[in-house]
């Protein structure tokens, strides 16, 4: 099936126009998945006015979903952010309802991270649908961990090859949420895992860096200062402008990103007087391997 695809960066981001994901049968879903893999990890699908149930149905074509009946929940404790009628949908919002209940997670992802990397099986694809956007602001920045890895010296690649890092949800609360919204209960549960620092993509075979400031607490086997210095170098390296794509959301954008090969950062530069609401499904990926 022919898709209308335009690159947004030379390396890892592309956009598709002229499709209706809500109607996606097997052929269209397979073509979109291939375009997403070919793009290098990030595909913006324009103009998708998609109902939540259709969003879930489409997402299932990318693999099992966190929160689906019989699957792991996203986190045991974030149920207030889950869509009441669709346990597969995580809601991002800066608004509260008339009873003061949040309409979604405020300040979600306002630090560099790869979704759910603190699980044994972290996220593969995340699929985020924009329902309500500020007039200006609220962009999301993505980083290409495959190109960042490829640009390292052979000496650094050799150093990283055998290493593993601990990913721990508590890390985000300790550091990244310092000035944002912290919910104590988020720290409960089995939200800790050990993963290779460099992972090989299960579908493309490409190697990517797999550490992120949000959830990676340390590299195993190093002294604390050594781990912090090495991670600090890697974070500065992979967030260089040539590895980034900054998405300015348009109404009805649907973005599919690959948490195995990218990180992202939500820019919270808008006020609560500017409602922002998005719905996300999250595919349960495979266990990362070097
Ligand atoms: C997410 C996330 C980014 C945003 O939903 O995983 O990090 O811009 N959100 O809302
Ligand atoms: Mn995220």
PDB file of C-alpha atoms and ligand atoms in Angstrom:
ATOM      1  CA  UNK A   1       0.000   0.000   0.000  1.00  0.00           C
ATOM      2  CA  UNK A   2       1.366   3.435  -1.052  1.00  0.00           C
ATOM      3  CA  UNK A   3       1.555   6.025   1.715  1.00  0.00           C
ATOM      4  CA  UNK A   4       2.220   9.734   1.437  1.00  0.00           C
ATOM      5  CA  UNK A   5       5.346  10.023   3.640  1.00  0.00           C
ATOM      6  CA  UNK A   6       7.587  13.084   4.110  1.00  0.00           C
ATOM      7  CA  UNK A   7      10.735  13.142   6.198  1.00  0.00           C
ATOM      8  CA  UNK A   8      10.759  15.623   9.077  1.00  0.00           C
ATOM      9  CA  UNK A   9      14.442  15.069   9.803  1.00  0.00           C
ATOM     10  CA  UNK A  10      17.002  13.236   7.659  1.00  0.00           C
ATOM     11  CA  UNK A  11      17.314  10.494  10.264  1.00  0.00           C
ATOM     12  CA  UNK A  12      14.386   9.460  12.394  1.00  0.00           C
ATOM     13  CA  UNK A  13      11.133  11.354  11.954  1.00  0.00           C
ATOM     14  CA  UNK A  14       8.545  11.390   9.178  1.00  0.00           C
ATOM     15  CA  UNK A  15       4.941  12.433   8.652  1.00  0.00           C
ATOM     16  CA  UNK A  16       2.103  10.711   6.861  1.00  0.00           C
ATOM     17  CA  UNK A  17      -0.944  12.429   5.406  1.00  0.00           C
ATOM     18  CA  UNK A  18      -4.076  11.178   3.693  1.00  0.00           C
ATOM     19  CA  UNK A  19      -4.872   8.139   5.846  1.00  0.00           C
ATOM     20  CA  UNK A  20      -7.580   7.354   8.391  1.00  0.00           C
ATOM     21  CA  UNK A  21      -6.168   5.242  11.191  1.00  0.00           C
ATOM     22  CA  UNK A  22      -9.652   4.610  12.604  1.00  0.00           C
ATOM     23  CA  UNK A  23     -10.421   2.628   9.429  1.00  0.00           C
ATOM     24  CA  UNK A  24      -7.073   0.852   9.411  1.00  0.00           C
ATOM     25  CA  UNK A  25      -7.476  -2.716   8.292  1.00  0.00           C
ATOM     26  CA  UNK A  26      -4.533  -5.074   8.137  1.00  0.00           C
ATOM     27  CA  UNK A  27      -2.924  -3.544   5.038  1.00  0.00           C
ATOM     28  CA  UNK A  28      -2.940   0.074   6.184  1.00  0.00           C
ATOM     29  CA  UNK A  29      -1.797  -0.830   9.697  1.00  0.00           C
ATOM     30  CA  UNK A  30       1.062  -2.935   8.282  1.00  0.00           C
ATOM     31  CA  UNK A  31       2.071  -0.108   5.905  1.00  0.00           C
ATOM     32  CA  UNK A  32       2.063   2.423   8.746  1.00  0.00           C
ATOM     33  CA  UNK A  33       4.112   0.118  10.925  1.00  0.00           C
ATOM     34  CA  UNK A  34       6.664  -0.331   8.135  1.00  0.00           C
ATOM     35  CA  UNK A  35       6.779   3.449   7.504  1.00  0.00           C
ATOM     36  CA  UNK A  36       7.384   3.957  11.229  1.00  0.00           C
ATOM     37  CA  UNK A  37      10.260   1.455  11.262  1.00  0.00           C
ATOM     38  CA  UNK A  38      11.689   2.900   8.017  1.00  0.00           C
ATOM     39  CA  UNK A  39      11.469   6.444   9.408  1.00  0.00           C
ATOM     40  CA  UNK A  40      13.735   5.406  12.280  1.00  0.00           C
ATOM     41  CA  UNK A  41      11.368   5.577  15.222  1.00  0.00           C
ATOM     42  CA  UNK A  42       8.962   8.493  14.920  1.00  0.00           C
ATOM     43  CA  UNK A  43       5.920   8.804  12.686  1.00  0.00           C
ATOM     44  CA  UNK A  44       3.466  11.719  12.816  1.00  0.00           C
ATOM     45  CA  UNK A  45       0.098  10.817  11.341  1.00  0.00           C
ATOM     46  CA  UNK A  46      -1.752  14.035  10.519  1.00  0.00           C
ATOM     47  CA  UNK A  47      -5.417  14.798  10.942  1.00  0.00           C
ATOM     48  CA  UNK A  48      -6.669  11.823  12.966  1.00  0.00           C
ATOM     49  CA  UNK A  49      -9.923  12.667  14.687  1.00  0.00           C
ATOM     50  CA  UNK A  50      -9.906   9.290  16.346  1.00  0.00           C
ATOM     51  CA  UNK A  51     -12.264   7.924  19.032  1.00  0.00           C
ATOM     52  CA  UNK A  52     -10.628   6.212  22.001  1.00  0.00           C
ATOM     53  CA  UNK A  53     -11.886   2.721  21.101  1.00  0.00           C
ATOM     54  CA  UNK A  54     -10.507   3.046  17.559  1.00  0.00           C
ATOM     55  CA  UNK A  55      -7.199   4.296  18.949  1.00  0.00           C
ATOM     56  CA  UNK A  56      -6.998   1.165  21.126  1.00  0.00           C
ATOM     57  CA  UNK A  57      -7.970  -1.138  18.241  1.00  0.00           C
ATOM     58  CA  UNK A  58      -5.301   0.386  15.979  1.00  0.00           C
ATOM     59  CA  UNK A  59      -2.660   0.193  18.718  1.00  0.00           C
ATOM     60  CA  UNK A  60      -3.246  -3.539  19.212  1.00  0.00           C
ATOM     61  CA  UNK A  61      -1.753  -4.050  15.751  1.00  0.00           C
ATOM     62  CA  UNK A  62       1.620  -2.977  17.189  1.00  0.00           C
ATOM     63  CA  UNK A  63       1.562  -5.567  19.987  1.00  0.00           C
ATOM     64  CA  UNK A  64       0.064  -6.204  23.435  1.00  0.00           C
ATOM     65  CA  UNK A  65      -0.905  -3.055  25.332  1.00  0.00           C
ATOM     66  CA  UNK A  66      -0.247  -2.043  28.904  1.00  0.00           C
ATOM     67  CA  UNK A  67      -3.574  -2.009  30.721  1.00  0.00           C
ATOM     68  CA  UNK A  68      -5.396  -4.337  28.320  1.00  0.00           C
ATOM     69  CA  UNK A  69      -7.393  -7.097  30.042  1.00  0.00           C
ATOM     70  CA  UNK A  70      -4.971  -9.842  31.082  1.00  0.00           C
ATOM     71  CA  UNK A  71      -1.870  -7.666  30.543  1.00  0.00           C
ATOM     72  CA  UNK A  72       0.252  -5.689  33.007  1.00  0.00           C
ATOM     73  CA  UNK A  73      -1.102  -2.321  34.000  1.00  0.00           C
ATOM     74  CA  UNK A  74       1.127   0.637  33.103  1.00  0.00           C
ATOM     75  CA  UNK A  75       1.844   1.223  36.775  1.00  0.00           C
ATOM     76  CA  UNK A  76      -0.200  -0.216  39.585  1.00  0.00           C
ATOM     77  CA  UNK A  77      -0.734   3.200  41.052  1.00  0.00           C
ATOM     78  CA  UNK A  78      -1.575   5.627  38.271  1.00  0.00           C
ATOM     79  CA  UNK A  79      -5.152   4.470  37.854  1.00  0.00           C
ATOM     80  CA  UNK A  80      -6.483   8.000  38.349  1.00  0.00           C
ATOM     81  CA  UNK A  81      -4.901   8.892  35.008  1.00  0.00           C
ATOM     82  CA  UNK A  82      -6.265   5.909  33.107  1.00  0.00           C
ATOM     83  CA  UNK A  83      -9.327   6.472  30.937  1.00  0.00           C
ATOM     84  CA  UNK A  84     -12.357   5.240  32.942  1.00  0.00           C
ATOM     85  CA  UNK A  85     -13.801   3.347  29.960  1.00  0.00           C
ATOM     86  CA  UNK A  86     -10.529   2.232  28.324  1.00  0.00           C
ATOM     87  CA  UNK A  87      -7.902   0.767  30.678  1.00  0.00           C
ATOM     88  CA  UNK A  88      -5.388   0.818  27.773  1.00  0.00           C
ATOM     89  CA  UNK A  89      -5.463   4.627  27.599  1.00  0.00           C
ATOM     90  CA  UNK A  90      -3.246   6.844  29.735  1.00  0.00           C
ATOM     91  CA  UNK A  91      -4.377  10.451  29.822  1.00  0.00           C
ATOM     92  CA  UNK A  92      -2.130  13.520  29.844  1.00  0.00           C
ATOM     93  CA  UNK A  93      -3.814  16.765  30.934  1.00  0.00           C
ATOM     94  CA  UNK A  94      -3.214  19.974  32.852  1.00  0.00           C
ATOM     95  CA  UNK A  95      -6.925  20.251  33.766  1.00  0.00           C
ATOM     96  CA  UNK A  96      -9.141  19.008  36.607  1.00  0.00           C
ATOM     97  CA  UNK A  97     -12.853  18.182  36.421  1.00  0.00           C
ATOM     98  CA  UNK A  98     -15.621  19.864  38.427  1.00  0.00           C
ATOM     99  CA  UNK A  99     -14.892  17.557  41.419  1.00  0.00           C
ATOM    100  CA  UNK A 100     -11.233  18.515  41.357  1.00  0.00           C
ATOM    101  CA  UNK A 101     -10.153  15.152  39.919  1.00  0.00           C
ATOM    102  CA  UNK A 102      -7.307  15.326  37.361  1.00  0.00           C
ATOM    103  CA  UNK A 103      -8.347  14.721  33.756  1.00  0.00           C
ATOM    104  CA  UNK A 104      -4.923  13.178  33.213  1.00  0.00           C
ATOM    105  CA  UNK A 105      -1.327  13.313  34.337  1.00  0.00           C
ATOM    106  CA  UNK A 106      -0.148  16.900  34.673  1.00  0.00           C
ATOM    107  CA  UNK A 107       3.488  17.459  33.810  1.00  0.00           C
ATOM    108  CA  UNK A 108       3.742  13.996  32.230  1.00  0.00           C
ATOM    109  CA  UNK A 109       7.177  13.422  30.770  1.00  0.00           C
ATOM    110  CA  UNK A 110       8.620  16.882  31.471  1.00  0.00           C
ATOM    111  CA  UNK A 111      12.112  15.371  31.458  1.00  0.00           C
ATOM    112  CA  UNK A 112      14.025  13.139  29.031  1.00  0.00           C
ATOM    113  CA  UNK A 113      12.743   9.592  29.214  1.00  0.00           C
ATOM    114  CA  UNK A 114      11.770   6.453  27.361  1.00  0.00           C
ATOM    115  CA  UNK A 115       8.307   5.279  28.414  1.00  0.00           C
ATOM    116  CA  UNK A 116       8.140   2.604  31.099  1.00  0.00           C
ATOM    117  CA  UNK A 117      11.877   1.757  30.852  1.00  0.00           C
ATOM    118  CA  UNK A 118      11.699   0.696  34.537  1.00  0.00           C
ATOM    119  CA  UNK A 119       9.857  -2.520  33.586  1.00  0.00           C
ATOM    120  CA  UNK A 120      11.401  -5.850  32.570  1.00  0.00           C
ATOM    121  CA  UNK A 121       9.478  -5.430  29.356  1.00  0.00           C
ATOM    122  CA  UNK A 122       9.521  -1.682  28.666  1.00  0.00           C
ATOM    123  CA  UNK A 123       7.372   0.085  26.103  1.00  0.00           C
ATOM    124  CA  UNK A 124       7.823  -0.587  22.403  1.00  0.00           C
ATOM    125  CA  UNK A 125       5.609   1.901  20.586  1.00  0.00           C
ATOM    126  CA  UNK A 126       3.734   4.685  22.315  1.00  0.00           C
ATOM    127  CA  UNK A 127       0.844   6.148  20.341  1.00  0.00           C
ATOM    128  CA  UNK A 128      -0.256   9.616  21.449  1.00  0.00           C
ATOM    129  CA  UNK A 129      -3.312  11.429  20.145  1.00  0.00           C
ATOM    130  CA  UNK A 130      -3.710  15.198  20.568  1.00  0.00           C
ATOM    131  CA  UNK A 131      -7.250  16.160  21.570  1.00  0.00           C
ATOM    132  CA  UNK A 132      -6.777  19.645  22.978  1.00  0.00           C
ATOM    133  CA  UNK A 133      -3.716  21.887  22.601  1.00  0.00           C
ATOM    134  CA  UNK A 134      -2.507  25.251  23.881  1.00  0.00           C
ATOM    135  CA  UNK A 135      -2.587  28.070  21.305  1.00  0.00           C
ATOM    136  CA  UNK A 136       1.173  27.989  21.458  1.00  0.00           C
ATOM    137  CA  UNK A 137       3.636  25.906  23.475  1.00  0.00           C
ATOM    138  CA  UNK A 138       3.392  22.341  24.771  1.00  0.00           C
ATOM    139  CA  UNK A 139       5.773  20.961  22.139  1.00  0.00           C
ATOM    140  CA  UNK A 140       7.337  17.524  22.556  1.00  0.00           C
ATOM    141  CA  UNK A 141      11.036  17.009  21.772  1.00  0.00           C
ATOM    142  CA  UNK A 142      12.322  13.641  20.581  1.00  0.00           C
ATOM    143  CA  UNK A 143      15.876  12.344  20.454  1.00  0.00           C
ATOM    144  CA  UNK A 144      17.307   9.712  18.131  1.00  0.00           C
ATOM    145  CA  UNK A 145      19.186   7.173  20.248  1.00  0.00           C
ATOM    146  CA  UNK A 146      20.211   5.148  17.198  1.00  0.00           C
ATOM    147  CA  UNK A 147      22.072   7.990  15.463  1.00  0.00           C
ATOM    148  CA  UNK A 148      23.506   9.054  18.805  1.00  0.00           C
ATOM    149  CA  UNK A 149      24.927   5.566  19.323  1.00  0.00           C
ATOM    150  CA  UNK A 150      26.282   5.376  15.767  1.00  0.00           C
ATOM    151  CA  UNK A 151      28.165   8.667  16.235  1.00  0.00           C
ATOM    152  CA  UNK A 152      30.184   7.370  19.207  1.00  0.00           C
ATOM    153  CA  UNK A 153      33.837   6.367  18.817  1.00  0.00           C
ATOM    154  CA  UNK A 154      34.712   2.698  18.521  1.00  0.00           C
ATOM    155  CA  UNK A 155      36.489   2.994  21.879  1.00  0.00           C
ATOM    156  CA  UNK A 156      33.301   4.242  23.562  1.00  0.00           C
ATOM    157  CA  UNK A 157      31.182   1.560  21.858  1.00  0.00           C
ATOM    158  CA  UNK A 158      33.592  -1.077  23.178  1.00  0.00           C
ATOM    159  CA  UNK A 159      33.368   0.352  26.690  1.00  0.00           C
ATOM    160  CA  UNK A 160      29.538   0.395  26.599  1.00  0.00           C
ATOM    161  CA  UNK A 161      29.001  -3.010  24.974  1.00  0.00           C
ATOM    162  CA  UNK A 162      28.963  -5.190  28.123  1.00  0.00           C
ATOM    163  CA  UNK A 163      27.321  -2.654  30.467  1.00  0.00           C
ATOM    164  CA  UNK A 164      23.921  -2.804  32.160  1.00  0.00           C
ATOM    165  CA  UNK A 165      22.020  -0.023  33.901  1.00  0.00           C
ATOM    166  CA  UNK A 166      19.319   0.036  36.553  1.00  0.00           C
ATOM    167  CA  UNK A 167      16.063   1.756  35.575  1.00  0.00           C
ATOM    168  CA  UNK A 168      13.918   2.741  38.538  1.00  0.00           C
ATOM    169  CA  UNK A 169      10.706   4.739  38.565  1.00  0.00           C
ATOM    170  CA  UNK A 170      11.758   6.265  41.882  1.00  0.00           C
ATOM    171  CA  UNK A 171      14.601   7.997  40.014  1.00  0.00           C
ATOM    172  CA  UNK A 172      12.089  10.309  38.335  1.00  0.00           C
ATOM    173  CA  UNK A 173      10.567  11.311  41.643  1.00  0.00           C
ATOM    174  CA  UNK A 174      13.998  11.934  43.190  1.00  0.00           C
ATOM    175  CA  UNK A 175      15.272  14.135  40.406  1.00  0.00           C
ATOM    176  CA  UNK A 176      12.990  15.024  37.539  1.00  0.00           C
ATOM    177  CA  UNK A 177       9.864  15.936  39.481  1.00  0.00           C
ATOM    178  CA  UNK A 178      11.742  18.233  41.837  1.00  0.00           C
ATOM    179  CA  UNK A 179       9.607  21.202  40.858  1.00  0.00           C
ATOM    180  CA  UNK A 180       6.666  19.410  39.292  1.00  0.00           C
ATOM    181  CA  UNK A 181       3.895  17.145  40.407  1.00  0.00           C
ATOM    182  CA  UNK A 182       4.902  14.191  42.575  1.00  0.00           C
ATOM    183  CA  UNK A 183       2.525  11.466  43.596  1.00  0.00           C
ATOM    184  CA  UNK A 184       4.014   9.327  46.353  1.00  0.00           C
ATOM    185  CA  UNK A 185       2.101   6.225  45.325  1.00  0.00           C
ATOM    186  CA  UNK A 186       3.910   6.231  41.988  1.00  0.00           C
ATOM    187  CA  UNK A 187       6.922   4.793  43.776  1.00  0.00           C
ATOM    188  CA  UNK A 188       5.128   1.629  44.878  1.00  0.00           C
ATOM    189  CA  UNK A 189       5.287  -1.644  42.962  1.00  0.00           C
ATOM    190  CA  UNK A 190       7.774  -3.461  40.786  1.00  0.00           C
ATOM    191  CA  UNK A 191       8.983  -0.463  38.854  1.00  0.00           C
ATOM    192  CA  UNK A 192      12.660  -1.367  38.675  1.00  0.00           C
ATOM    193  CA  UNK A 193      14.638  -3.293  36.038  1.00  0.00           C
ATOM    194  CA  UNK A 194      18.175  -3.948  34.762  1.00  0.00           C
ATOM    195  CA  UNK A 195      18.771  -3.387  31.027  1.00  0.00           C
ATOM    196  CA  UNK A 196      21.724  -3.320  28.627  1.00  0.00           C
ATOM    197  CA  UNK A 197      23.088   0.199  28.034  1.00  0.00           C
ATOM    198  CA  UNK A 198      23.112  -0.513  24.294  1.00  0.00           C
ATOM    199  CA  UNK A 199      20.212  -2.515  22.902  1.00  0.00           C
ATOM    200  CA  UNK A 200      19.640  -4.128  19.539  1.00  0.00           C
ATOM    201  CA  UNK A 201      16.269  -3.379  17.974  1.00  0.00           C
ATOM    202  CA  UNK A 202      14.146  -6.527  17.712  1.00  0.00           C
ATOM    203  CA  UNK A 203      12.727  -5.551  14.308  1.00  0.00           C
ATOM    204  CA  UNK A 204      15.404  -3.489  12.534  1.00  0.00           C
ATOM    205  CA  UNK A 205      18.533  -4.886  14.199  1.00  0.00           C
ATOM    206  CA  UNK A 206      19.856  -1.326  14.737  1.00  0.00           C
ATOM    207  CA  UNK A 207      21.743  -0.592  17.950  1.00  0.00           C
ATOM    208  CA  UNK A 208      20.605   2.262  20.193  1.00  0.00           C
ATOM    209  CA  UNK A 209      21.614   3.807  23.468  1.00  0.00           C
ATOM    210  CA  UNK A 210      19.133   2.734  26.133  1.00  0.00           C
ATOM    211  CA  UNK A 211      19.689   4.980  29.135  1.00  0.00           C
ATOM    212  CA  UNK A 212      17.585   8.024  30.032  1.00  0.00           C
ATOM    213  CA  UNK A 213      17.789  10.761  32.682  1.00  0.00           C
ATOM    214  CA  UNK A 214      14.212  10.135  33.791  1.00  0.00           C
ATOM    215  CA  UNK A 215      14.493   6.562  34.965  1.00  0.00           C
ATOM    216  CA  UNK A 216      18.112   5.336  34.785  1.00  0.00           C
ATOM    217  CA  UNK A 217      19.549   5.465  38.286  1.00  0.00           C
ATOM    218  CA  UNK A 218      23.049   4.099  37.620  1.00  0.00           C
ATOM    219  CA  UNK A 219      25.274   1.842  35.565  1.00  0.00           C
ATOM    220  CA  UNK A 220      25.990  -1.431  37.294  1.00  0.00           C
ATOM    221  CA  UNK A 221      29.501  -2.080  38.600  1.00  0.00           C
ATOM    222  CA  UNK A 222      30.792   1.508  38.576  1.00  0.00           C
ATOM    223  CA  UNK A 223      31.378   3.777  41.536  1.00  0.00           C
ATOM    224  CA  UNK A 224      28.628   6.355  41.899  1.00  0.00           C
ATOM    225  CA  UNK A 225      30.741   9.217  40.509  1.00  0.00           C
ATOM    226  CA  UNK A 226      31.957   7.126  37.574  1.00  0.00           C
ATOM    227  CA  UNK A 227      28.399   6.148  36.670  1.00  0.00           C
ATOM    228  CA  UNK A 228      27.201   9.751  36.951  1.00  0.00           C
ATOM    229  CA  UNK A 229      30.062  10.993  34.744  1.00  0.00           C
ATOM    230  CA  UNK A 230      29.469   8.371  32.061  1.00  0.00           C
ATOM    231  CA  UNK A 231      25.701   8.883  32.048  1.00  0.00           C
ATOM    232  CA  UNK A 232      26.218  12.644  32.030  1.00  0.00           C
ATOM    233  CA  UNK A 233      28.405  12.364  28.955  1.00  0.00           C
ATOM    234  CA  UNK A 234      25.888  10.095  27.187  1.00  0.00           C
ATOM    235  CA  UNK A 235      22.957  12.417  27.943  1.00  0.00           C
ATOM    236  CA  UNK A 236      24.851  15.490  26.708  1.00  0.00           C
ATOM    237  CA  UNK A 237      25.858  13.550  23.607  1.00  0.00           C
ATOM    238  CA  UNK A 238      22.446  12.180  22.635  1.00  0.00           C
ATOM    239  CA  UNK A 239      20.614  15.484  23.191  1.00  0.00           C
ATOM    240  CA  UNK A 240      22.869  17.357  20.743  1.00  0.00           C
ATOM    241  CA  UNK A 241      20.676  19.289  18.299  1.00  0.00           C
ATOM    242  CA  UNK A 242      21.498  17.062  15.337  1.00  0.00           C
ATOM    243  CA  UNK A 243      19.818  14.116  17.088  1.00  0.00           C
ATOM    244  CA  UNK A 244      16.623  16.031  17.983  1.00  0.00           C
ATOM    245  CA  UNK A 245      13.251  16.670  16.454  1.00  0.00           C
ATOM    246  CA  UNK A 246      10.940  19.205  18.119  1.00  0.00           C
ATOM    247  CA  UNK A 247       7.298  18.559  17.397  1.00  0.00           C
ATOM    248  CA  UNK A 248       4.954  21.521  17.364  1.00  0.00           C
ATOM    249  CA  UNK A 249       1.591  19.789  17.678  1.00  0.00           C
ATOM    250  CA  UNK A 250      -1.197  20.483  15.220  1.00  0.00           C
ATOM    251  CA  UNK A 251      -4.772  19.639  16.113  1.00  0.00           C
ATOM    252  CA  UNK A 252      -5.550  15.920  15.567  1.00  0.00           C
ATOM    253  CA  UNK A 253      -1.912  14.827  15.245  1.00  0.00           C
ATOM    254  CA  UNK A 254      -1.305  11.214  16.222  1.00  0.00           C
ATOM    255  CA  UNK A 255       2.323  10.350  16.922  1.00  0.00           C
ATOM    256  CA  UNK A 256       3.770   6.854  17.013  1.00  0.00           C
ATOM    257  CA  UNK A 257       7.215   6.756  18.592  1.00  0.00           C
ATOM    258  CA  UNK A 258       9.544   3.897  19.335  1.00  0.00           C
ATOM    259  CA  UNK A 259      10.726   3.858  22.940  1.00  0.00           C
ATOM    260  CA  UNK A 260      13.363   1.282  21.999  1.00  0.00           C
ATOM    261  CA  UNK A 261      15.206   3.822  19.843  1.00  0.00           C
ATOM    262  CA  UNK A 262      14.170   7.299  21.051  1.00  0.00           C
ATOM    263  CA  UNK A 263      13.691   9.423  24.164  1.00  0.00           C
ATOM    264  CA  UNK A 264      11.252  12.308  24.506  1.00  0.00           C
ATOM    265  CA  UNK A 265      10.688  15.424  26.612  1.00  0.00           C
ATOM    266  CA  UNK A 266       7.403  17.296  27.103  1.00  0.00           C
ATOM    267  CA  UNK A 267       7.939  21.052  27.222  1.00  0.00           C
ATOM    268  CA  UNK A 268       5.644  22.528  29.897  1.00  0.00           C
ATOM    269  CA  UNK A 269       5.873  26.190  28.894  1.00  0.00           C
ATOM    270  CA  UNK A 270       2.111  26.916  28.827  1.00  0.00           C
ATOM    271  CA  UNK A 271      -0.264  27.881  31.617  1.00  0.00           C
ATOM    272  CA  UNK A 272      -3.258  26.066  33.131  1.00  0.00           C
ATOM    273  CA  UNK A 273      -5.458  28.601  31.325  1.00  0.00           C
ATOM    274  CA  UNK A 274      -4.384  26.783  28.140  1.00  0.00           C
ATOM    275  CA  UNK A 275      -5.968  23.311  28.261  1.00  0.00           C
ATOM    276  CA  UNK A 276      -3.857  20.475  26.887  1.00  0.00           C
ATOM    277  CA  UNK A 277      -5.279  16.947  26.650  1.00  0.00           C
ATOM    278  CA  UNK A 278      -3.812  13.895  24.943  1.00  0.00           C
ATOM    279  CA  UNK A 279      -4.526  10.159  25.055  1.00  0.00           C
ATOM    280  CA  UNK A 280      -1.781   7.532  24.879  1.00  0.00           C
ATOM    281  CA  UNK A 281      -1.663   3.814  24.330  1.00  0.00           C
ATOM    282  CA  UNK A 282       1.546   1.963  25.164  1.00  0.00           C
ATOM    283  CA  UNK A 283       2.726  -1.258  23.581  1.00  0.00           C
ATOM    284  CA  UNK A 284       4.477  -3.804  25.822  1.00  0.00           C
ATOM    285  CA  UNK A 285       7.820  -4.307  24.101  1.00  0.00           C
ATOM    286  CA  UNK A 286      10.232  -7.216  24.323  1.00  0.00           C
ATOM    287  CA  UNK A 287      12.875  -7.594  26.982  1.00  0.00           C
ATOM    288  CA  UNK A 288      15.846  -5.471  25.782  1.00  0.00           C
ATOM    289  CA  UNK A 289      18.857  -7.441  24.541  1.00  0.00           C
ATOM    290  CA  UNK A 290      22.348  -6.223  23.712  1.00  0.00           C
TER     291      UNK A 290
HETATM  292  C1  LIG B   1       3.901  10.627  27.200  1.00  0.00           C
HETATM  293  C2  LIG B   1       4.643  11.870  27.348  1.00  0.00           C
HETATM  294  C3  LIG B   1       4.611  13.939  26.180  1.00  0.00           C
HETATM  295  C4  LIG B   1       3.728  15.122  25.995  1.00  0.00           C
HETATM  296  O1  LIG B   1       2.676  10.690  26.993  1.00  0.00           O
HETATM  297  O2  LIG B   1       4.531   9.566  27.262  1.00  0.00           O
HETATM  298  O3  LIG B   1       5.775  11.849  27.742  1.00  0.00           O
HETATM  299  O4  LIG B   1       4.174  16.044  25.273  1.00  0.00           O
HETATM  300  N1  LIG B   1       3.988  12.969  26.938  1.00  0.00           N
HETATM  301  O5  LIG B   1       2.640  15.175  26.553  1.00  0.00           O
HETATM  302 MN1  LIG B   2       6.470   9.682  27.889  1.00  0.00          MN
END
